[in-house]
Structures are given as C-alpha cells and as structure tokens.
mmCIF file of C-alpha atoms in Angstrom:
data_model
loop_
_atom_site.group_PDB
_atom_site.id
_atom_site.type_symbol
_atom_site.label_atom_id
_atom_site.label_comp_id
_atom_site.label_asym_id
_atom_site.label_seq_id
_atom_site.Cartn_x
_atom_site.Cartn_y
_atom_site.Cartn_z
ATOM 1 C CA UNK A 295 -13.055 26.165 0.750
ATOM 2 C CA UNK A 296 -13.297 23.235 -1.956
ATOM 3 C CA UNK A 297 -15.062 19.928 -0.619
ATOM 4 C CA UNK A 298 -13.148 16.676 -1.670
ATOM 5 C CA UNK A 299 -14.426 13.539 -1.817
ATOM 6 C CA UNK A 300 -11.662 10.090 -0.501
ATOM 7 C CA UNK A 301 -12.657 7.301 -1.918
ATOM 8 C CA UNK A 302 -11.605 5.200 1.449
ATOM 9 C CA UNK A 303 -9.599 1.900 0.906
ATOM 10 C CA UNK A 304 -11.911 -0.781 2.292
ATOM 11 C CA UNK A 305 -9.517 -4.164 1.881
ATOM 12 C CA UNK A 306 -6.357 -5.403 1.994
ATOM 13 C CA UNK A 307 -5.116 -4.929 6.015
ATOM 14 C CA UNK A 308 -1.341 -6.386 5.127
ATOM 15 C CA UNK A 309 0.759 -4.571 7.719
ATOM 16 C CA UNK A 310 2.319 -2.601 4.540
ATOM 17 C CA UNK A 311 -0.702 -0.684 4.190
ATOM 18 C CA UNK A 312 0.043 1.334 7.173
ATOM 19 C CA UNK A 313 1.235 3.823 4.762
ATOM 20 C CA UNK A 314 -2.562 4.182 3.313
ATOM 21 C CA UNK A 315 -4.382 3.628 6.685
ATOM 22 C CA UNK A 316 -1.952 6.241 8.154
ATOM 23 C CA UNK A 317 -2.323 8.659 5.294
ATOM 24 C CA UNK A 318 -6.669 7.947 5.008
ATOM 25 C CA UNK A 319 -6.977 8.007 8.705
ATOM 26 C CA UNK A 320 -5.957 12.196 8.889
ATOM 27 C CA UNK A 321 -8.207 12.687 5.999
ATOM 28 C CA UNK A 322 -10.956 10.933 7.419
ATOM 29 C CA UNK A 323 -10.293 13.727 10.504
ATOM 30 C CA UNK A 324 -11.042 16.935 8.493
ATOM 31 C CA UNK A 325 -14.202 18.287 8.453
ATOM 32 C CA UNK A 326 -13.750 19.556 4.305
ATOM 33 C CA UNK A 327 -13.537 15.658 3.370
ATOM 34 C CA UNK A 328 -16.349 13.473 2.451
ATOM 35 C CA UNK A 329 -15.246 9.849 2.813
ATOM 36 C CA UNK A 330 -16.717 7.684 0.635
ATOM 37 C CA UNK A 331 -15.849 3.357 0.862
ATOM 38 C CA UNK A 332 -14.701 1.411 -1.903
ATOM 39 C CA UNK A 333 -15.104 -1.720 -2.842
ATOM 40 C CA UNK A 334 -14.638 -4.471 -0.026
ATOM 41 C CA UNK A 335 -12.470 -7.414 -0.334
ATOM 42 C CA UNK A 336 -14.512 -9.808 -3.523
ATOM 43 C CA UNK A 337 -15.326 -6.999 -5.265
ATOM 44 C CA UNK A 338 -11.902 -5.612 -5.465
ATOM 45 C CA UNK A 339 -10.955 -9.634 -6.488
ATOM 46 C CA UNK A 340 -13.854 -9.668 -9.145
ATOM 47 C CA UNK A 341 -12.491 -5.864 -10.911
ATOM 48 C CA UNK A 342 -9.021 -7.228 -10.827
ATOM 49 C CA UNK A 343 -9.803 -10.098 -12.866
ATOM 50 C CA UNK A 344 -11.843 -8.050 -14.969
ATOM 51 C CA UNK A 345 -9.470 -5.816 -15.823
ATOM 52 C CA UNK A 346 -7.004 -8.010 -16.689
ATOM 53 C CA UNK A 347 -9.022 -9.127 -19.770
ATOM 54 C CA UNK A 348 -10.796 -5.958 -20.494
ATOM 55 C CA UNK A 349 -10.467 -2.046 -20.990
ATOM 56 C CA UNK A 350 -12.372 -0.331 -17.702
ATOM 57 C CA UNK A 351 -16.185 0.280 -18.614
ATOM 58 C CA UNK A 352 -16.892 3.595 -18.999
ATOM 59 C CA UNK A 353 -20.319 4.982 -17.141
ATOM 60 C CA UNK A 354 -22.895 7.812 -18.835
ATOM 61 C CA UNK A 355 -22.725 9.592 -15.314
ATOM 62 C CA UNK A 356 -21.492 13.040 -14.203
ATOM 63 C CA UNK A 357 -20.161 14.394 -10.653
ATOM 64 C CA UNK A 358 -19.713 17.475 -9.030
ATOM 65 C CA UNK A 359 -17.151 16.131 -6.725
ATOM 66 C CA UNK A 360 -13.648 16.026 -6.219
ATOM 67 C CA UNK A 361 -12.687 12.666 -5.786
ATOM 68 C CA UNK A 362 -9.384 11.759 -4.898
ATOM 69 C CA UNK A 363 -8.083 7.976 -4.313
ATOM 70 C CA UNK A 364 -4.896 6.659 -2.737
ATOM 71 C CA UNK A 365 -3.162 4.437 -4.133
ATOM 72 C CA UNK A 366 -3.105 2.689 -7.325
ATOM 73 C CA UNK A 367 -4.984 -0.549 -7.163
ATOM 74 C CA UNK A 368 -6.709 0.268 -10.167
ATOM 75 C CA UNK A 369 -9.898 -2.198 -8.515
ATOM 76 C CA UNK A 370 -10.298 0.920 -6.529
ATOM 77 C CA UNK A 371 -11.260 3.424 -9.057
ATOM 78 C CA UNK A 372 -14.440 1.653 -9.705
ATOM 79 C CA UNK A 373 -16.694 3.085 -10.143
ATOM 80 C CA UNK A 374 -15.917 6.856 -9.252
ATOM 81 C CA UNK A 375 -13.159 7.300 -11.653
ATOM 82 C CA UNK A 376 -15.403 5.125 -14.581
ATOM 83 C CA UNK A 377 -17.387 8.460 -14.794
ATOM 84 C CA UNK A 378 -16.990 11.945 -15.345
ATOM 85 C CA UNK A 379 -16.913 14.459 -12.003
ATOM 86 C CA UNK A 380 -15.209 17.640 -12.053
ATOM 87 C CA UNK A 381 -12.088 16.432 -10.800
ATOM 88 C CA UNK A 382 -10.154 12.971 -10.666
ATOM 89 C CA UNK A 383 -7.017 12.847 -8.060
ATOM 90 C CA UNK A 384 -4.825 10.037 -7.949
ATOM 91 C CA UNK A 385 -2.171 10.024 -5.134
ATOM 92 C CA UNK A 386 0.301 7.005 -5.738
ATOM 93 C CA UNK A 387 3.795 5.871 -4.084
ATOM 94 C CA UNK A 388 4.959 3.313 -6.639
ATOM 95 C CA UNK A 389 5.686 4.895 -9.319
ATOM 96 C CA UNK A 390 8.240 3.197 -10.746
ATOM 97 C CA UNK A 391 10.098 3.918 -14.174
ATOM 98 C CA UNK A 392 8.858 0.013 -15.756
ATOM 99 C CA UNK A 393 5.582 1.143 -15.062
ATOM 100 C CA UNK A 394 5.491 4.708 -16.662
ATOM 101 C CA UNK A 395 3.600 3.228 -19.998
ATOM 102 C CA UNK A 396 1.232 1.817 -17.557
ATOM 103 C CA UNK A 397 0.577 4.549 -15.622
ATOM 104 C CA UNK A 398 0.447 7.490 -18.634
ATOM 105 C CA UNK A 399 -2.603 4.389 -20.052
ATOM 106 C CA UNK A 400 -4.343 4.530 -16.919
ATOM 107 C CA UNK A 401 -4.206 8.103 -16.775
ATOM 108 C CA UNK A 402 -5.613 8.448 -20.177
ATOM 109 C CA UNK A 403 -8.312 5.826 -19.704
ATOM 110 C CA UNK A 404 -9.633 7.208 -16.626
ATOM 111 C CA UNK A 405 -9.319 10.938 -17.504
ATOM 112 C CA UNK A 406 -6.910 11.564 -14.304
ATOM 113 C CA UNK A 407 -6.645 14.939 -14.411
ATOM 114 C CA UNK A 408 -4.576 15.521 -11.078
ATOM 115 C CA UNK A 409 -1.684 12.938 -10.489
ATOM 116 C CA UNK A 410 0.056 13.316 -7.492
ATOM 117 C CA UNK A 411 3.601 10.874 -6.931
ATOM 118 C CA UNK A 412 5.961 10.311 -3.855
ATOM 119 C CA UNK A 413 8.370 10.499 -6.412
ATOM 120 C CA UNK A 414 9.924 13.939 -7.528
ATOM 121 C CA UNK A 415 11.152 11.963 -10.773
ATOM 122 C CA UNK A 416 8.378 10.616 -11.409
ATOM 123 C CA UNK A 417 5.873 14.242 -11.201
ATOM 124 C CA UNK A 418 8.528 15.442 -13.343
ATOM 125 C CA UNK A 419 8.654 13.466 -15.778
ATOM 126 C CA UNK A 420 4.632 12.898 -16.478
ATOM 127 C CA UNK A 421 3.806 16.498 -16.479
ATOM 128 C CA UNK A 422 6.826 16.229 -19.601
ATOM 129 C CA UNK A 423 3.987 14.388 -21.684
ATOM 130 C CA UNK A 424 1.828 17.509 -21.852
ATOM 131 C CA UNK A 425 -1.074 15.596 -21.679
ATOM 132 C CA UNK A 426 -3.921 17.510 -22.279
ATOM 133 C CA UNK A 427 -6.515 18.590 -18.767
ATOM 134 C CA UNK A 428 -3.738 16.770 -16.849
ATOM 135 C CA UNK A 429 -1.014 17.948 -14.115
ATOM 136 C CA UNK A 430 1.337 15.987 -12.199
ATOM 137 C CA UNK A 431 3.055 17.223 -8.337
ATOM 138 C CA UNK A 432 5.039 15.791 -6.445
ATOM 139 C CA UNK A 433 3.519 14.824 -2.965
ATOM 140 C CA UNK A 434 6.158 13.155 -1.149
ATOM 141 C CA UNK A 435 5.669 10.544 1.632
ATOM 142 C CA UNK A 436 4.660 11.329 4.835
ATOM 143 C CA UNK A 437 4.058 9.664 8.894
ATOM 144 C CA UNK A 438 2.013 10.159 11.785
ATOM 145 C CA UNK A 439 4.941 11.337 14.154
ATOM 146 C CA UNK A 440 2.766 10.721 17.479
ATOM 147 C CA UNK A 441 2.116 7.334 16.858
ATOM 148 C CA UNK A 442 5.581 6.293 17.504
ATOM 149 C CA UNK A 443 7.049 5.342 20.314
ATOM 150 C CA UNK A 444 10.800 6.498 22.022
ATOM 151 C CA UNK A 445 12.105 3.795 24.278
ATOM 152 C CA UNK A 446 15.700 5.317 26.135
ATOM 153 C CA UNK A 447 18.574 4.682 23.917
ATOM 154 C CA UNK A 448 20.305 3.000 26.906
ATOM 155 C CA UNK A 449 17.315 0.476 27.020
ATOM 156 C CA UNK A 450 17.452 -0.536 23.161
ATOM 157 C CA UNK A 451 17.927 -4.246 22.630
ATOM 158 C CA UNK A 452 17.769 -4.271 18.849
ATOM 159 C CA UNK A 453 21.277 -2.965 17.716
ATOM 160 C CA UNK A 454 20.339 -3.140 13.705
ATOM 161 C CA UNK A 455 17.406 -3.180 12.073
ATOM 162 C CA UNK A 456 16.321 -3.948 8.579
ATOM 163 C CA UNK A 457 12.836 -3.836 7.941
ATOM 164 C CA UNK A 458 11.790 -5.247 4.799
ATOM 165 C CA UNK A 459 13.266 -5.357 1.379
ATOM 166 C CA UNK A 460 17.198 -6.234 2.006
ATOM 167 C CA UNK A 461 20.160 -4.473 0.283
ATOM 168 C CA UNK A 462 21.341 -8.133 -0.297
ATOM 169 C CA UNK A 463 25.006 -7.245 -1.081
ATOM 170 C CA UNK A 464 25.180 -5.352 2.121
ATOM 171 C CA UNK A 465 23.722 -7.631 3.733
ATOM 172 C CA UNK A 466 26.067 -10.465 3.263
ATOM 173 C CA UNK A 467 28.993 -8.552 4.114
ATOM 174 C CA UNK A 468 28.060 -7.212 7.365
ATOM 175 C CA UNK A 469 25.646 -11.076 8.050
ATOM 176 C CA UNK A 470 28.729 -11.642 10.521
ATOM 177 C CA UNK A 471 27.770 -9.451 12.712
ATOM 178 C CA UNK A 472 25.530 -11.149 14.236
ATOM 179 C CA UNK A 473 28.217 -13.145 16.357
ATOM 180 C CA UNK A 474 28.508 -9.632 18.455
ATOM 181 C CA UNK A 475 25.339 -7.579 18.002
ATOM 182 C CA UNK A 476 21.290 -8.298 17.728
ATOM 183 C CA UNK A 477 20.884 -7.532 14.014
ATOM 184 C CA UNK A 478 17.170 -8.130 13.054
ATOM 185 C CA UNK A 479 16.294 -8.519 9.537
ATOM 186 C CA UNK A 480 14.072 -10.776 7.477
ATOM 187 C CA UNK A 481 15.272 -13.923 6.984
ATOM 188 C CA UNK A 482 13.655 -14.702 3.804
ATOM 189 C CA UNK A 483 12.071 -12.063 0.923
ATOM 190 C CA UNK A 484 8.780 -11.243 1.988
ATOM 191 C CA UNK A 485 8.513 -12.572 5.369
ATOM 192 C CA UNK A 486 7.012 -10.132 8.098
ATOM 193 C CA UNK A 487 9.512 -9.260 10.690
ATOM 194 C CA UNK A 488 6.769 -7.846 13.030
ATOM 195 C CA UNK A 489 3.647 -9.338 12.505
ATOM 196 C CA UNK A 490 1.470 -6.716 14.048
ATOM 197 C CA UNK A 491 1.141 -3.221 14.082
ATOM 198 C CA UNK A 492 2.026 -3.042 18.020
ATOM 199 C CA UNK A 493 5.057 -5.544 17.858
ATOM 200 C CA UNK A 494 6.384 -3.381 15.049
ATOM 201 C CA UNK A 495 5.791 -0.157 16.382
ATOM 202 C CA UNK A 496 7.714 -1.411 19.660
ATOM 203 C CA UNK A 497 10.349 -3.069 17.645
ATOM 204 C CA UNK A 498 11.507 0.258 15.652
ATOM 205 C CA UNK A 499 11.109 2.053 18.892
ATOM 206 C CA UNK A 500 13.533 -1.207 20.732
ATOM 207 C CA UNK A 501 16.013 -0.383 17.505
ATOM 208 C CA UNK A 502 19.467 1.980 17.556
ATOM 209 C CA UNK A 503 20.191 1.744 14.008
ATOM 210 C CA UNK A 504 17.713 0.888 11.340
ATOM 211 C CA UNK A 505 19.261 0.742 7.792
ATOM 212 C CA UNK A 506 17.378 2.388 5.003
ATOM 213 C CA UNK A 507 18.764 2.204 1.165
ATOM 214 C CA UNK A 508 16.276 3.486 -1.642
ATOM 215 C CA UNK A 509 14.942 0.737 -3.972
ATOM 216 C CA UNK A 510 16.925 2.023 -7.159
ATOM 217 C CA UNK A 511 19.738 0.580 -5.130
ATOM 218 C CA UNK A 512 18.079 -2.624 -3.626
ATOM 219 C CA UNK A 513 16.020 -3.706 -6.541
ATOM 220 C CA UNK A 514 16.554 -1.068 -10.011
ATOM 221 C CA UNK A 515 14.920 -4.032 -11.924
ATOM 222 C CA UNK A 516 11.491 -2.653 -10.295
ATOM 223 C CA UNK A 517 12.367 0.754 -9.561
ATOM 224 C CA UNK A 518 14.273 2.127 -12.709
ATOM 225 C CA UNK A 519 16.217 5.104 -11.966
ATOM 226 C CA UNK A 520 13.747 6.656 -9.554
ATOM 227 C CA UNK A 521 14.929 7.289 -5.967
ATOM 228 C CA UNK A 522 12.475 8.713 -3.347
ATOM 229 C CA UNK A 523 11.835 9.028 0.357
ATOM 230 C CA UNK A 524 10.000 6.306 1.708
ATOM 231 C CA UNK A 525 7.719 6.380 4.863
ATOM 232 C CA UNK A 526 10.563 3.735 6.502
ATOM 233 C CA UNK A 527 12.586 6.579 7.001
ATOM 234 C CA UNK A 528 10.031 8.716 8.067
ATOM 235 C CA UNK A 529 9.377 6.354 10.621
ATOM 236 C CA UNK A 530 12.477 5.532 11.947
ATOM 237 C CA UNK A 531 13.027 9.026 12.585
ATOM 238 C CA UNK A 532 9.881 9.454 14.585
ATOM 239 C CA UNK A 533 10.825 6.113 16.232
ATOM 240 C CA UNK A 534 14.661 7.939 17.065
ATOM 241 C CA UNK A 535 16.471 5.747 15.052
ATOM 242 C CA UNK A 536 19.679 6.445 13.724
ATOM 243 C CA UNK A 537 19.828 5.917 9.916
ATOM 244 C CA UNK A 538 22.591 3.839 8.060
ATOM 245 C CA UNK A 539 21.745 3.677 4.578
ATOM 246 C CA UNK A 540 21.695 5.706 1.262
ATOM 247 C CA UNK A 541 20.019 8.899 0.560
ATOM 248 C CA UNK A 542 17.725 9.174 -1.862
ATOM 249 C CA UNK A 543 17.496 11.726 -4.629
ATOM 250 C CA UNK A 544 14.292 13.386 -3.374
ATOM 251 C CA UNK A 545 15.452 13.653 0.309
ATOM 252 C CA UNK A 546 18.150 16.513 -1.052
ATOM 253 C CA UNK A 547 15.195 18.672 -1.760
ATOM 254 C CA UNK A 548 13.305 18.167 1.298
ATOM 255 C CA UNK A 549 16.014 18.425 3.845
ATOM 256 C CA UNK A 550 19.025 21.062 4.018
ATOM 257 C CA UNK A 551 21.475 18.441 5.849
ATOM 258 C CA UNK A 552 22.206 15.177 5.450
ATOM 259 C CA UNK A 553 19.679 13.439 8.185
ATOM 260 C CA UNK A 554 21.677 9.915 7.347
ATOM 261 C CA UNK A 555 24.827 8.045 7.877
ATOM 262 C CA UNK A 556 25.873 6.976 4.211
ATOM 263 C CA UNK A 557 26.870 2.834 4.367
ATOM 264 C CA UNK A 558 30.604 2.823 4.093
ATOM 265 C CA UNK A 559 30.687 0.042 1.327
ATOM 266 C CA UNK A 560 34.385 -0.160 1.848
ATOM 267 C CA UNK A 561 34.346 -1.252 5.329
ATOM 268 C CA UNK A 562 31.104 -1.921 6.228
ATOM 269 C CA UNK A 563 31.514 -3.602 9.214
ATOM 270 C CA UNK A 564 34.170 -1.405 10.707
ATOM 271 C CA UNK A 565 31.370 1.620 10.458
ATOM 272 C CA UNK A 566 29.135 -0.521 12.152
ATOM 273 C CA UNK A 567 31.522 -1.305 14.916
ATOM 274 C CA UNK A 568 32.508 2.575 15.475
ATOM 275 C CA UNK A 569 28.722 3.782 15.688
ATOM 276 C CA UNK A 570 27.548 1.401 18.180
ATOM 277 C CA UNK A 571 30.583 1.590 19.980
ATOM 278 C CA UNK A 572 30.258 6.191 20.288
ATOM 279 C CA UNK A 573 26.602 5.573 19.304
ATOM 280 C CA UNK A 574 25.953 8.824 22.412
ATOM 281 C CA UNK A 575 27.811 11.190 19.692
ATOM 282 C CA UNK A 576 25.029 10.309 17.269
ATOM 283 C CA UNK A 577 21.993 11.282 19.491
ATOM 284 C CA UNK A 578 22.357 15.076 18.344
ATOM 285 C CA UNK A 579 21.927 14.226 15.152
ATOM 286 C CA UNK A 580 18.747 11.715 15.979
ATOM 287 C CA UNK A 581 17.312 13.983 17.752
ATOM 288 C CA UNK A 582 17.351 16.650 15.061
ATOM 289 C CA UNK A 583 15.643 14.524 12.660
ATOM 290 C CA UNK A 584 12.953 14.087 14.966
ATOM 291 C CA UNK A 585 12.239 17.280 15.332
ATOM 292 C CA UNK A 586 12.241 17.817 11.708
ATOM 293 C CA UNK A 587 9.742 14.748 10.969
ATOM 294 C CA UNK A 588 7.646 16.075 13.618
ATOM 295 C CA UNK A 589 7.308 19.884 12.425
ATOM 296 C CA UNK A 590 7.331 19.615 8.674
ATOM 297 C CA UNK A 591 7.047 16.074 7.325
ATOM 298 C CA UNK A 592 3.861 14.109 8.532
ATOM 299 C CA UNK A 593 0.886 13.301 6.464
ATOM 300 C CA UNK A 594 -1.261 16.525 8.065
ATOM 301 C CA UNK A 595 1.429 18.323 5.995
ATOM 302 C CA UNK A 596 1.016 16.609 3.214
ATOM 303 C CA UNK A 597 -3.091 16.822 3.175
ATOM 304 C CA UNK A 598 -2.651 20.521 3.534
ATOM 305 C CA UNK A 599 -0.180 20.239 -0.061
ATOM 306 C CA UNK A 600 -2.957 18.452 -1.461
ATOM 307 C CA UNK A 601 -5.555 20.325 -0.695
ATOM 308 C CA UNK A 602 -3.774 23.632 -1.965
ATOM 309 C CA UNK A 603 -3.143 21.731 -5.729
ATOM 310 C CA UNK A 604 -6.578 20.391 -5.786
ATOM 311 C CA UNK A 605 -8.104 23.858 -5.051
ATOM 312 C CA UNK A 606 -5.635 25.776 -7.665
ATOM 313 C CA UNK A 607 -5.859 23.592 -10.869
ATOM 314 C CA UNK A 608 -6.447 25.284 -14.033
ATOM 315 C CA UNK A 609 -6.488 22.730 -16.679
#
C-alpha cells in the first residue's frame, strides 16, 4: 500500500474549520499516513504577506513522498509543495468559478499534479485544460456522523435554523415568523451563531428544520455557476434535521432521491407553517438521510476515495 504524507493544518481554530479538523483528524487515525505540521500561526502571517508581493520560491530539493494538503491557504504549501516529491495533492472546497485563473496559476506554479475539488464542476472543468502531469477528481464533502448528537424531535426548541451565510431574499420574506416560531439565524453577516464547537453541536441537534441553499444561489458573485454539497448539509443530516432549502447540482449525483424539501418561493411562509405543523410525516424521510450520511457519506469514505486516486495516477 502507498504511504502519504498530510501536511497537518497547524493555525487558524475559527469554528469554520471544523470542516478541516474533521476531515485531518480521520487521517491522522490511519496507520498508512505520515502527518507532518505546517506552519503555526506567524509563519503562516509572514508567507501570506510574502506572497502577495512575490512568486513562491522555488527549493533545489527532491521527495519521495506523497504529500497531500487540505485546503488552499496557499501559506500552507510552504515549503513541501516549493520542492519537487513524487507527488503533490491538493484537496480544496472553495473552488469557486472567479477563482479558476487563480487556481489553474497555483497549480502551475507549484507543479500540483493531483487536484482534488468538493465541486463536481469544478474537477470537470480543470481536468478540460489538459494540463500536462496533472489530473483533477472530484472528492466531494464529507462529516464525522458520530460526532453528532440526536435530541427527540418532541424535545426540539429551535424550530428553524440558519447557520451561516443567509439566503437574504428568503430571509426577509419568511423574518415574520418569528412572531410564532424560534427561528435562529445570524443577525448580522459573519457573526457566529454558536460560538463553540459544543454549543453548536447541541444547537443543530436542538433544531427541526435547518435551511440549506447552495452559494450559487446565496452569493453567485463569489461562487459563479458552481453548486456543490456542503458539509452543512451533511451535518444537519447526522444532527436529524429536516432540510428546507435548494439542492445543489452535485447532490443529484450522489443521492438517488431527493433528501430535501425545495423552499416554496411562492409561499414561503405557508410551507413553513404546514411542516412544523405535520412535521411527524417528515421523520421518515429524516431518518433516511441519516442513514445514508452515516453508511456512505462521511470523511472515512472520502479518505478511502483519496487514497484509491493517489495510488492509481498515471501522469
């Protein structure tokens, strides 16, 4: 079996990098992985501003290894991916359509040779640019099922929930609801609903319906036409949610039902009404996804992808 080699993210502990910590922490559990730390906190602060200014340096080294880094800070390529080994992996969430120039750069400047995206799009459309020693799959996002909690539907205090980025328009034509229902949302961009990783792990459990809408629809300025699972779905599947929202393009290929209710943008409010008020006739359905998250769609699965590309490129 191939050896790879994480390079471990060693800063930023915003509670949005439960994604990484999540997705590092099953790595760091298999006994094929070396884990290697990168840089801490200043020296990830010093590369930034570095490489704002200047092209990365390049390093007269070679490596056996196959190192593979999550996420694309690029402060944490240094300085494994500034020299030759015998394979570079890049695993990366964000990738957006304004930042495909970006990305095909960084690729070429660091001699990725193994991109993997949570985007479908997005795989598809680098591997398009036939760049030479270089391959692109799709690796989609994933969750650690058993670290979520169920609290007994009966018991749930938090009727709504929108965690993070808001679906403004939707938002301000169901705001009213708050006169009859707890409807938990952040009350200005960027502000941290759950502050720690317990209070939000209790709060999506404490939550009937958490609404999830792709980013193409909440902010296409950023995203671009790409529309992919995120890990907030995941998550409020493990945490038996029901989802209201939008399904993204990538979900289609990954499950063979619809596992959400799709926003009724014509009466939004009426919908939300009608679900709480038969929410029992939706716990089939809730309880399906779970079941579905748990058996094919956390991050061990998505290792085990990994590993399979990693050890099967021919470039």
């Amino acid at each position: 079996m191939k050896k790879f080699t994480l390079i471990k993210t060693n800063f930023n502990n915003h509670v949005s990098m439960d994604l990484y910590h999540e997705f590092e922490h099953r790595i760091i559990e298999k006994k094929n992985w070396e884990i290697i730390n990168g840089v801490n906190g200043w020296m990830a602060f010093i590369i930034r501003q570095y490489l704002k200014v200047f092209a990365p340096i390049k390093l007269p080294f070679f490596s056996k290894k196959n190192y593979v880094i999550i996420g694309y800070q690029k402060e944490k390529f240094f300085p494994f991916f500034n020299y030759k080994s015998n394979l570079k992996t890049l695993w990366m969430y964000d990738a957006w359509e304004p930042l495909f120039d970006d990305i095909e750069k960084t690729i070429k400047q660091y001699n990725i040779n193994l991109l993997f995206t949570a985007s479908k799009q997005s795989a598809e459309y680098f591997n398009s640019l036939e760049i030479k020693k270089f391959r692109a799959e799709w690796i989609p996002e994933g969750v650690e099922s058993e670290n979520y909690r169920f609290i007994d539907y009966n018991k749930r205090t938090t009727d709504i929930l929108q965690l993070g980025r808001k679906w403004n328009e939707y938002h301000n034509s169901i705001k009213s609801i708050e006169n009859k229902y707890v409807y938990k949302y952040e009350k200005q961009a960027g502000q941290i609903i759950f502050k720690t990783r317990e209070e939000f792990l209790e709060g999506l459990a404490n939550s009937k319906i958490s609404i999830c809408v792709p980013s193409d629809i909440t902010h296409p300025e950023r995203t671009g036409k790409i529309s992919t699972l995120t890990n907030r779905y995941l998550q409020s599947m493990a945490s038996r949610c029901l989802i209201l929202g939008k399904l993204p393009h990538d979900m289609r290929f990954l499950f063979d039902y619809n596992p959400i209710i799709e926003i009724d943008e014509e009466n939004p409010i009426e919908q939300i009404n009608s679900i709480l008020e038969n929410f029992s006739s939706y716990i089939p359905l809730i309880e399906k996804n779970y079941e579905i998250v748990v058996k094919y769609h956390n991050w061990n699965d998505r290792i085990n992808q990994m590993e399979n590309y990693i050890s099967d490129i021919k470039l």
